CSV table of C-alpha atoms in Angstrom, one decimal:
chain,number,residue,atom,x,y,z
A,1,MET,CA,23.3,1.9,31.8
A,2,PRO,CA,20.2,2.6,29.7
A,3,ALA,CA,17.3,0.1,30.2
A,4,PRO,CA,16.6,-2.3,27.3
A,5,ALA,CA,14.2,-1.2,24.7
A,6,ARG,CA,11.5,-3.6,25.9
A,7,ILE,CA,11.5,-1.9,29.3
A,8,CYS,CA,11.5,1.5,27.7
A,9,VAL,CA,8.4,0.7,25.7
A,10,ALA,CA,6.5,-0.6,28.6
A,11,SER,CA,7.4,2.4,30.8
A,12,CYS,CA,6.7,4.8,27.9
A,13,PHE,CA,3.2,3.5,27.5
A,14,THR,CA,2.5,3.1,31.2
A,15,SER,CA,3.6,6.7,31.8
A,16,ALA,CA,1.4,7.9,29.1
A,17,MET,CA,-1.6,6.1,30.6
A,18,GLN,CA,-0.8,7.3,34.1
A,19,SER,CA,-0.5,10.9,33.0
A,20,ALA,CA,-4.0,10.5,31.5
A,21,GLY,CA,-5.5,9.9,34.9
A,22,GLY,CA,-7.3,13.2,34.8
A,23,PHE,CA,-8.8,12.6,31.5
A,24,SER,CA,-12.2,11.0,30.8
A,25,ALA,CA,-12.6,7.2,30.4
A,26,ALA,CA,-13.3,7.8,26.7
A,27,ARG,CA,-10.1,9.8,26.3
A,28,ARG,CA,-8.0,7.1,28.2
A,29,GLN,CA,-9.6,4.4,25.9
A,30,ARG,CA,-8.5,6.4,22.8
A,31,MET,CA,-5.0,6.6,24.2
A,32,ALA,CA,-4.9,2.8,24.5
A,33,THR,CA,-5.5,2.0,20.8
A,34,MET,CA,-3.3,-0.3,18.8
A,35,ALA,CA,-1.7,2.6,16.9
A,36,ASN,CA,-0.7,4.4,20.1
A,37,LEU,CA,0.9,1.3,21.6
A,38,ILE,CA,2.9,0.5,18.4
A,39,GLU,CA,3.9,4.2,18.1
A,40,ALA,CA,5.1,4.1,21.7
A,41,CYS,CA,7.2,1.1,20.8
A,42,LEU,CA,8.8,2.7,17.8
A,43,GLU,CA,9.6,5.9,19.8
A,44,ALA,CA,11.2,3.8,22.5
A,45,LEU,CA,13.4,2.2,19.8
A,46,GLY,CA,14.5,5.7,18.8
A,47,ALA,CA,12.2,6.7,15.9
A,48,ARG,CA,10.7,10.1,15.8
A,49,LYS,CA,7.4,11.4,14.3
A,50,VAL,CA,7.7,14.9,12.7
A,51,ASP,CA,4.8,16.5,11.0
A,52,GLY,CA,3.1,13.2,10.6
A,53,LYS,CA,6.1,11.5,9.0
A,54,TRP,CA,8.3,8.9,10.7
A,55,LEU,CA,12.0,9.5,10.8
A,56,GLY,CA,14.0,6.3,11.3
A,57,THR,CA,17.1,5.6,13.3
A,58,ASN,CA,18.6,2.6,11.4
A,59,GLU,CA,18.8,2.5,7.6
A,60,GLY,CA,20.5,-0.8,7.5
A,61,GLY,CA,22.1,-3.5,9.6
A,62,ASP,CA,22.1,-7.3,9.9
A,63,ALA,CA,19.2,-7.3,12.3
A,64,GLY,CA,16.9,-5.9,9.5
A,65,GLN,CA,14.5,-3.1,9.8
A,66,CYS,CA,10.8,-2.0,9.7
A,67,ALA,CA,9.1,1.1,8.6
A,68,PRO,CA,5.7,2.4,9.9
A,69,LEU,CA,3.2,2.9,7.1
A,70,ALA,CA,1.5,5.9,8.7
A,71,HIS,CA,0.3,7.1,5.2
A,72,PHE,CA,-2.0,4.1,4.8
A,73,ALA,CA,-5.4,3.3,6.3
A,74,LEU,CA,-6.9,-0.1,7.2
A,75,TYR,CA,-10.6,-1.1,7.2
A,76,LYS,CA,-12.4,-4.2,8.2
A,77,ILE,CA,-15.4,-5.2,6.1
A,78,VAL,CA,-17.9,-7.5,7.8
A,79,GLY,CA,-21.4,-8.8,7.2
A,80,GLU,CA,-23.2,-11.7,5.6
A,81,ASP,CA,-23.1,-10.0,2.2
A,82,ALA,CA,-19.5,-8.7,2.4
A,83,GLU,CA,-18.1,-11.1,-0.1
A,84,ALA,CA,-20.8,-10.6,-2.7
A,85,PHE,CA,-20.6,-6.9,-2.3
A,86,LEU,CA,-16.8,-6.6,-2.8
A,87,GLN,CA,-17.0,-9.1,-5.7
A,88,GLY,CA,-19.3,-6.7,-7.5
A,89,GLN,CA,-17.1,-3.6,-6.8
A,90,LEU,CA,-13.5,-4.6,-7.1
A,91,SER,CA,-11.4,-5.8,-10.0
A,92,ASN,CA,-10.1,-9.0,-8.5
A,93,ASP,CA,-11.9,-12.2,-7.6
A,94,VAL,CA,-12.7,-11.8,-3.9
A,95,ARG,CA,-14.0,-15.4,-3.8
A,96,GLN,CA,-10.4,-16.7,-4.0
A,97,LEU,CA,-9.5,-15.2,-0.7
A,98,ASP,CA,-9.4,-18.1,1.7
A,99,GLY,CA,-7.4,-16.8,4.7
A,100,ALA,CA,-4.1,-18.2,3.2
A,101,ARG,CA,-3.5,-15.7,0.4
A,102,ALA,CA,-4.0,-12.0,0.0
A,103,GLN,CA,-4.4,-10.0,-3.3
A,104,TYR,CA,-4.0,-6.6,-4.8
A,105,THR,CA,-7.1,-5.2,-6.3
A,106,THR,CA,-8.5,-1.9,-7.8
A,107,TYR,CA,-11.6,0.2,-7.5
A,108,SER,CA,-12.6,2.2,-10.6
A,109,ASN,CA,-15.2,4.6,-11.9
A,110,ALA,CA,-17.5,3.8,-14.8
A,111,LYS,CA,-14.8,4.9,-17.2
A,112,GLY,CA,-12.4,2.3,-15.9
A,113,ARG,CA,-10.2,4.9,-14.2
A,114,MET,CA,-8.9,3.9,-10.8
A,115,LEU,CA,-10.3,5.6,-7.7
A,116,ALA,CA,-8.0,3.5,-5.6
A,117,ASN,CA,-6.0,0.3,-5.4
A,118,MET,CA,-5.8,-1.8,-2.3
A,119,LEU,CA,-4.3,-4.8,-0.6
A,120,LEU,CA,-7.2,-7.1,0.4
A,121,TRP,CA,-7.2,-10.2,2.6
A,122,ARG,CA,-9.6,-12.4,4.5
A,123,ASP,CA,-9.3,-13.5,8.1
A,124,GLY,CA,-12.0,-15.1,10.3
A,125,ASP,CA,-15.3,-13.3,10.0
A,126,GLY,CA,-14.2,-10.4,7.8
A,127,PHE,CA,-12.1,-8.9,5.0
A,128,TYR,CA,-9.3,-6.4,5.6
A,129,MET,CA,-8.5,-3.6,3.1
A,130,MET,CA,-5.4,-1.4,3.1
A,131,LEU,CA,-5.2,1.7,0.9
A,132,ALA,CA,-3.6,5.2,0.8
A,133,ALA,CA,-4.8,7.2,3.8
A,134,ASP,CA,-5.4,10.5,1.9
A,135,LEU,CA,-8.2,9.0,-0.1
A,136,ALA,CA,-9.5,6.3,2.2
A,137,GLU,CA,-12.5,8.0,3.7
A,138,GLN,CA,-13.6,9.3,0.3
A,139,VAL,CA,-13.4,5.8,-1.3
A,140,VAL,CA,-15.1,4.1,1.6
A,141,ARG,CA,-17.9,6.7,1.5
A,142,ARG,CA,-18.4,6.0,-2.2
A,143,LEU,CA,-18.5,2.2,-1.6
A,144,ARG,CA,-21.0,2.7,1.2
A,145,MET,CA,-23.3,4.5,-1.3
A,146,PHE,CA,-23.7,1.2,-3.2
A,147,VAL,CA,-24.3,-1.1,-0.1
A,148,MET,CA,-28.1,-0.4,-0.4
A,149,ARG,CA,-29.8,-3.2,1.6
A,150,SER,CA,-26.8,-5.5,1.6
A,151,ARG,CA,-25.6,-6.5,5.1
A,152,VAL,CA,-22.2,-5.0,4.9
A,153,ASN,CA,-20.3,-2.8,7.4
A,154,PHE,CA,-17.0,-0.9,7.0
A,155,GLN,CA,-15.0,-0.4,10.2
A,156,ALA,CA,-12.0,1.9,10.3
A,157,LEU,CA,-9.2,0.3,12.3
A,158,ASP,CA,-6.9,2.5,14.4
A,159,THR,CA,-3.7,0.6,13.8
A,160,LEU,CA,-0.2,1.1,12.3
A,161,PRO,CA,0.9,-1.3,9.6
A,162,LEU,CA,4.7,-2.1,9.3
A,163,LEU,CA,6.7,-3.0,6.2
A,164,LEU,CA,9.8,-5.1,6.9
A,165,ASP,CA,12.8,-6.3,4.9
A,166,GLU,CA,13.8,-10.0,4.9
A,167,PRO,CA,16.1,-10.1,7.9
A,168,GLY,CA,13.6,-8.0,10.0
A,169,ALA,CA,10.7,-10.2,8.9
A,170,GLU,CA,12.5,-13.4,9.9
A,171,ARG,CA,13.4,-11.9,13.4
A,172,LEU,CA,9.8,-10.7,13.9
A,173,SER,CA,8.2,-13.9,12.8
A,174,THR,CA,10.4,-15.8,15.3
A,175,ALA,CA,9.3,-13.4,18.1
A,176,LEU,CA,5.7,-13.9,17.0
A,177,GLY,CA,6.1,-17.6,17.0
A,178,LEU,CA,5.0,-18.2,13.4
A,179,VAL,CA,6.5,-19.4,10.1
A,180,MET,CA,7.1,-16.5,7.8
A,181,PRO,CA,5.2,-16.8,4.5
A,182,ALA,CA,7.5,-17.9,1.7
A,183,ASP,CA,5.5,-17.0,-1.5
A,184,PRO,CA,4.2,-13.7,-2.8
A,185,MET,CA,0.8,-12.8,-1.3
A,186,GLN,CA,1.0,-15.8,1.1
A,187,GLN,CA,-0.7,-14.9,4.3
A,188,ALA,CA,-0.1,-16.0,7.9
A,189,GLY,CA,-1.3,-14.8,11.3
A,190,VAL,CA,-1.4,-15.3,15.0
A,191,ASP,CA,-3.7,-13.8,17.7
A,192,GLY,CA,-4.9,-10.8,15.7
A,193,VAL,CA,-1.6,-10.1,13.9
A,194,ALA,CA,-1.6,-10.5,10.1
A,195,VAL,CA,1.6,-11.2,8.1
A,196,ILE,CA,1.6,-10.9,4.3
A,197,ARG,CA,4.6,-11.3,1.9
A,198,LEU,CA,4.2,-8.5,-0.7
A,199,PRO,CA,5.6,-9.2,-4.3
A,200,HIS,CA,9.1,-7.7,-4.5
A,201,ALA,CA,8.4,-5.1,-1.7
A,202,GLY,CA,8.9,-6.9,1.6
A,203,VAL,CA,6.7,-8.3,4.3
A,204,LEU,CA,3.6,-6.5,5.7
A,205,VAL,CA,2.8,-7.0,9.4
A,206,VAL,CA,-0.2,-5.4,11.0
A,207,ALA,CA,-2.2,-5.8,14.2
A,208,THR,CA,-5.8,-6.2,13.2
A,209,GLU,CA,-7.5,-7.2,16.5
A,210,GLY,CA,-7.0,-6.6,20.2
A,211,ASP,CA,-4.8,-3.9,21.6
A,212,GLY,CA,-1.6,-4.5,19.6
A,213,ARG,CA,0.4,-5.7,22.6
A,214,LEU,CA,1.5,-8.9,20.9
A,215,LEU,CA,3.0,-7.1,18.0
A,216,SER,CA,4.6,-4.4,20.1
A,217,SER,CA,6.2,-7.0,22.4
A,218,ALA,CA,7.5,-9.0,19.4
A,219,LEU,CA,8.9,-5.8,17.8
A,220,GLU,CA,10.7,-5.0,21.0
A,221,ASN,CA,12.1,-8.5,21.4
A,222,SER,CA,13.2,-8.7,17.8
A,223,LYS,CA,15.5,-5.7,18.2
A,224,ILE,CA,15.3,-4.7,14.6
A,225,GLY,CA,16.0,-1.2,13.3
A,226,VAL,CA,13.4,1.4,12.4
A,227,ALA,CA,13.5,3.1,9.0
A,228,GLY,CA,11.5,6.1,7.8
A,229,CYS,CA,8.6,6.3,5.4
A,230,ASN,CA,10.9,7.2,2.5
A,231,TRP,CA,12.5,3.7,2.9
A,232,ALA,CA,9.1,2.1,2.6
A,233,ASP,CA,8.1,4.2,-0.4
A,234,ALA,CA,11.4,3.3,-2.1
A,235,ARG,CA,10.6,-0.4,-1.6
A,236,PHE,CA,7.2,0.0,-3.2
A,237,VAL,CA,8.8,1.9,-6.1
A,238,ALA,CA,11.3,-0.8,-6.6
A,239,SER,CA,8.5,-3.4,-6.6
A,240,GLY,CA,6.7,-1.7,-9.4
A,241,PHE,CA,3.5,-1.2,-7.5
A,242,ALA,CA,2.2,2.4,-7.6
A,243,TRP,CA,-0.3,3.1,-4.8
A,244,ILE,CA,-3.1,5.4,-6.1
A,245,VAL,CA,-3.2,8.6,-3.9
A,246,GLN,CA,-5.4,11.6,-4.1
A,247,ALA,CA,-3.1,13.3,-6.7
A,248,THR,CA,-3.5,10.4,-9.1
A,249,GLN,CA,-7.2,9.5,-8.6
A,250,GLU,CA,-9.0,8.7,-11.9
A,251,ALA,CA,-5.7,9.2,-13.8
A,252,PHE,CA,-5.1,5.6,-14.9
A,253,VAL,CA,-6.9,2.6,-16.2
A,254,PRO,CA,-5.5,-0.5,-14.3
A,255,GLN,CA,-3.3,-1.7,-17.2
A,256,MET,CA,-1.6,1.7,-17.5
A,257,ALA,CA,-0.2,1.2,-14.0
A,258,ASN,CA,0.6,-2.5,-14.7
A,259,MET,CA,-2.0,-3.6,-12.2
A,260,GLU,CA,-2.8,-6.8,-14.2
A,261,LEU,CA,0.9,-7.7,-14.3
A,262,LEU,CA,0.8,-7.8,-10.4
A,263,GLY,CA,-2.3,-9.9,-10.3
A,264,ALA,CA,-4.7,-7.1,-9.3
A,265,VAL,CA,-7.2,-7.7,-12.1
A,266,ASN,CA,-9.1,-10.9,-12.8
A,267,PHE,CA,-10.6,-11.0,-16.3
A,268,ARG,CA,-12.9,-13.9,-15.7
A,269,LYS,CA,-14.7,-12.8,-12.5
A,270,GLY,CA,-17.6,-10.9,-14.0
A,271,CYS,CA,-18.9,-7.3,-13.7
A,272,TYR,CA,-17.7,-4.5,-11.6
A,273,PRO,CA,-17.5,-0.7,-12.3
A,274,GLY,CA,-15.4,0.0,-15.3
A,275,GLN,CA,-15.1,-3.7,-16.2
A,276,GLU,CA,-16.0,-3.2,-19.9
A,277,ILE,CA,-13.3,-0.6,-20.4
A,278,VAL,CA,-10.7,-2.7,-18.7
A,279,ALA,CA,-11.6,-5.8,-20.6
A,280,ARG,CA,-11.7,-3.9,-23.9
A,281,MET,CA,-8.2,-2.6,-23.4
A,282,GLN,CA,-7.0,-6.1,-22.6
A,283,TYR,CA,-8.5,-8.0,-25.5
A,284,LEU,CA,-9.2,-5.5,-28.3
A,285,GLY,CA,-6.4,-3.0,-28.1
A,286,LYS,CA,-2.8,-2.4,-27.0
A,287,THR,CA,-1.9,-0.5,-23.9
A,288,LYS,CA,-0.1,2.6,-25.2
A,289,ARG,CA,0.8,3.9,-21.8
A,290,ARG,CA,2.6,1.8,-19.2
A,291,LEU,CA,4.2,2.2,-15.8
A,292,PHE,CA,8.0,2.5,-15.6
A,293,ARG,CA,10.5,2.9,-12.8
A,294,VAL,CA,12.8,5.9,-13.2
A,295,TYR,CA,15.5,7.9,-11.5
A,296,SER,CA,15.5,11.7,-11.3
A,297,ALA,CA,18.1,14.1,-9.9
A,298,ALA,CA,15.3,16.4,-8.7
A,299,ALA,CA,12.5,15.5,-6.4
A,300,LEU,CA,9.3,14.2,-8.0
A,301,ALA,CA,5.8,13.9,-6.6
A,302,PRO,CA,2.6,12.0,-7.7
A,303,GLY,CA,0.6,13.9,-10.2
A,304,MET,CA,3.5,15.8,-11.8
A,305,ALA,CA,3.2,16.1,-15.6
A,306,LEU,CA,5.8,14.6,-17.9
A,307,GLN,CA,6.8,15.7,-21.4
A,308,CYS,CA,9.1,14.6,-24.2
A,309,VAL,CA,12.5,16.4,-24.5
A,310,ASP,CA,11.7,17.8,-27.9
A,311,SER,CA,8.0,18.6,-27.2
A,312,PRO,CA,7.9,20.2,-23.7
A,313,GLU,CA,4.4,21.6,-24.5
A,314,THR,CA,2.8,18.2,-24.9
A,315,GLU,CA,2.0,16.1,-21.8
A,316,ILE,CA,2.8,12.4,-22.4
A,317,GLY,CA,2.3,11.0,-18.8
A,318,GLN,CA,2.6,11.7,-15.2
A,319,VAL,CA,4.3,10.6,-12.0
A,320,ALA,CA,2.4,7.9,-10.2
A,321,TYR,CA,4.4,7.3,-7.1
A,322,ALA,CA,7.8,8.6,-5.8
A,323,ALA,CA,10.4,8.2,-3.0
A,324,GLU,CA,13.3,10.4,-2.1
A,325,LEU,CA,16.6,8.6,-1.9
A,326,PRO,CA,18.9,8.9,1.3
A,327,ASP,CA,21.7,10.6,-0.5
A,328,GLN,CA,20.2,12.6,-3.3
A,329,GLY,CA,17.7,12.3,-6.1
A,330,CYS,CA,14.5,10.4,-6.3
A,331,GLU,CA,13.2,7.1,-7.7
A,332,ALA,CA,9.7,7.1,-9.0
A,333,LEU,CA,7.0,5.1,-10.9
A,334,VAL,CA,5.7,7.0,-13.9
A,335,VAL,CA,3.0,6.3,-16.4
A,336,VAL,CA,4.0,7.4,-19.9
A,337,MET,CA,3.5,6.6,-23.5
A,338,VAL,CA,5.6,3.5,-24.4
A,339,SER,CA,7.0,5.1,-27.5
A,340,ALA,CA,8.2,8.2,-25.6
A,341,TRP,CA,11.4,6.6,-24.4
A,342,GLU,CA,12.8,6.9,-27.9
A,343,LYS,CA,12.9,10.7,-27.6
A,344,GLY,CA,13.6,11.0,-23.9
A,345,ILE,CA,11.4,12.1,-21.1
A,346,ILE,CA,11.6,15.1,-18.7
A,347,CYS,CA,9.6,16.4,-15.8
A,348,ALA,CA,9.4,20.0,-17.0
A,349,SER,CA,8.2,21.4,-13.6
A,350,VAL,CA,11.6,20.5,-12.0
A,351,ASP,CA,13.6,20.5,-15.3
A,352,SER,CA,14.8,17.0,-14.7
A,353,ALA,CA,15.5,14.2,-17.2
A,354,LEU,CA,14.3,10.8,-16.3
A,355,THR,CA,16.6,7.7,-16.4
A,356,ARG,CA,14.8,4.4,-16.9
A,357,LEU,CA,15.5,1.7,-14.3
A,358,GLN,CA,14.6,-2.0,-14.3
A,359,LEU,CA,11.4,-3.4,-12.9
A,360,PRO,CA,11.2,-6.8,-11.3
A,361,TYR,CA,8.7,-8.0,-13.9
A,362,GLU,CA,8.3,-7.9,-17.7
A,363,ILE,CA,6.1,-5.4,-19.5
A,364,PRO,CA,4.5,-7.2,-22.5
A,365,ASP,CA,3.7,-4.1,-24.6
A,366,LEU,CA,7.3,-2.8,-25.1
A,367,GLU,CA,8.4,-2.4,-28.6
A,368,ASN,CA,12.1,-2.7,-27.8
């Protein structure tokens, strides 16, 4: 009879470490990172990593499920001036972070176009920032350019965030010995593990300190299923939050992507790059482009251009974020002109008409 998953995980990691006996101490240390231990746990539960993407084993079940967010990066920001520095760079009010609540926020260029959006929270002596991995190094490099003489340090964390559905989150919280956050953006934590309830998307769990053994052990004991990255992306699409990735950098002002509707912009906090543009759009104009959730029979990808049915030569928006569905087709978040829905919208590159789906929040600029 096969050994339980918790034994498999321990033996999997132990075997990996033993086989590294001939390697240098530095190499063995790299093998013992948080990410490696959590990956070993997921593999012992039956998940597979193919070409950098995780393929799950359980797309449902009463026990719930989790999905590894391998396409995201996590940084810790520390230093005496960290709060003041982030306050002057990001669109949300960093001073409101008190260790009990997290926030979405954005980072824009001088024209108000988003270079990235992030999940930001505070714990102990530092801030933690999660953003899309394909642009993370570039964005952090740019932020470091403005540190000047401020006492601020960015530390990349080698960890693997997990997104969980409600049943999975309840099981994992019990295994961790904490009370699951009940409200959106409420934050909890125990011994270097952060737990954050994301609006409409699920619960984020990530090991931020130590070697990740507490989270790995809790994951084993909870016996939840493992889903693939498409499952996680589909939950973000359904939540109406479009993560900025490399293909959509500098494409949208925050309001175009509904960032202020998800609490990612604070209009009273003071100056930050692009703040005048963002404020002008909020108070002196009307947002003519908005983010919508759609279905397409063909696969979509961030950055794809969109056109009206009767004017295929004119671009009226683009795909912001997308997720392939288990059976067929794709759900996506697209930023398009609000008025374009009257005529119909297509993605000409794949010859697919878009069907509008419901978002979990209201869009104030709609005409009908």
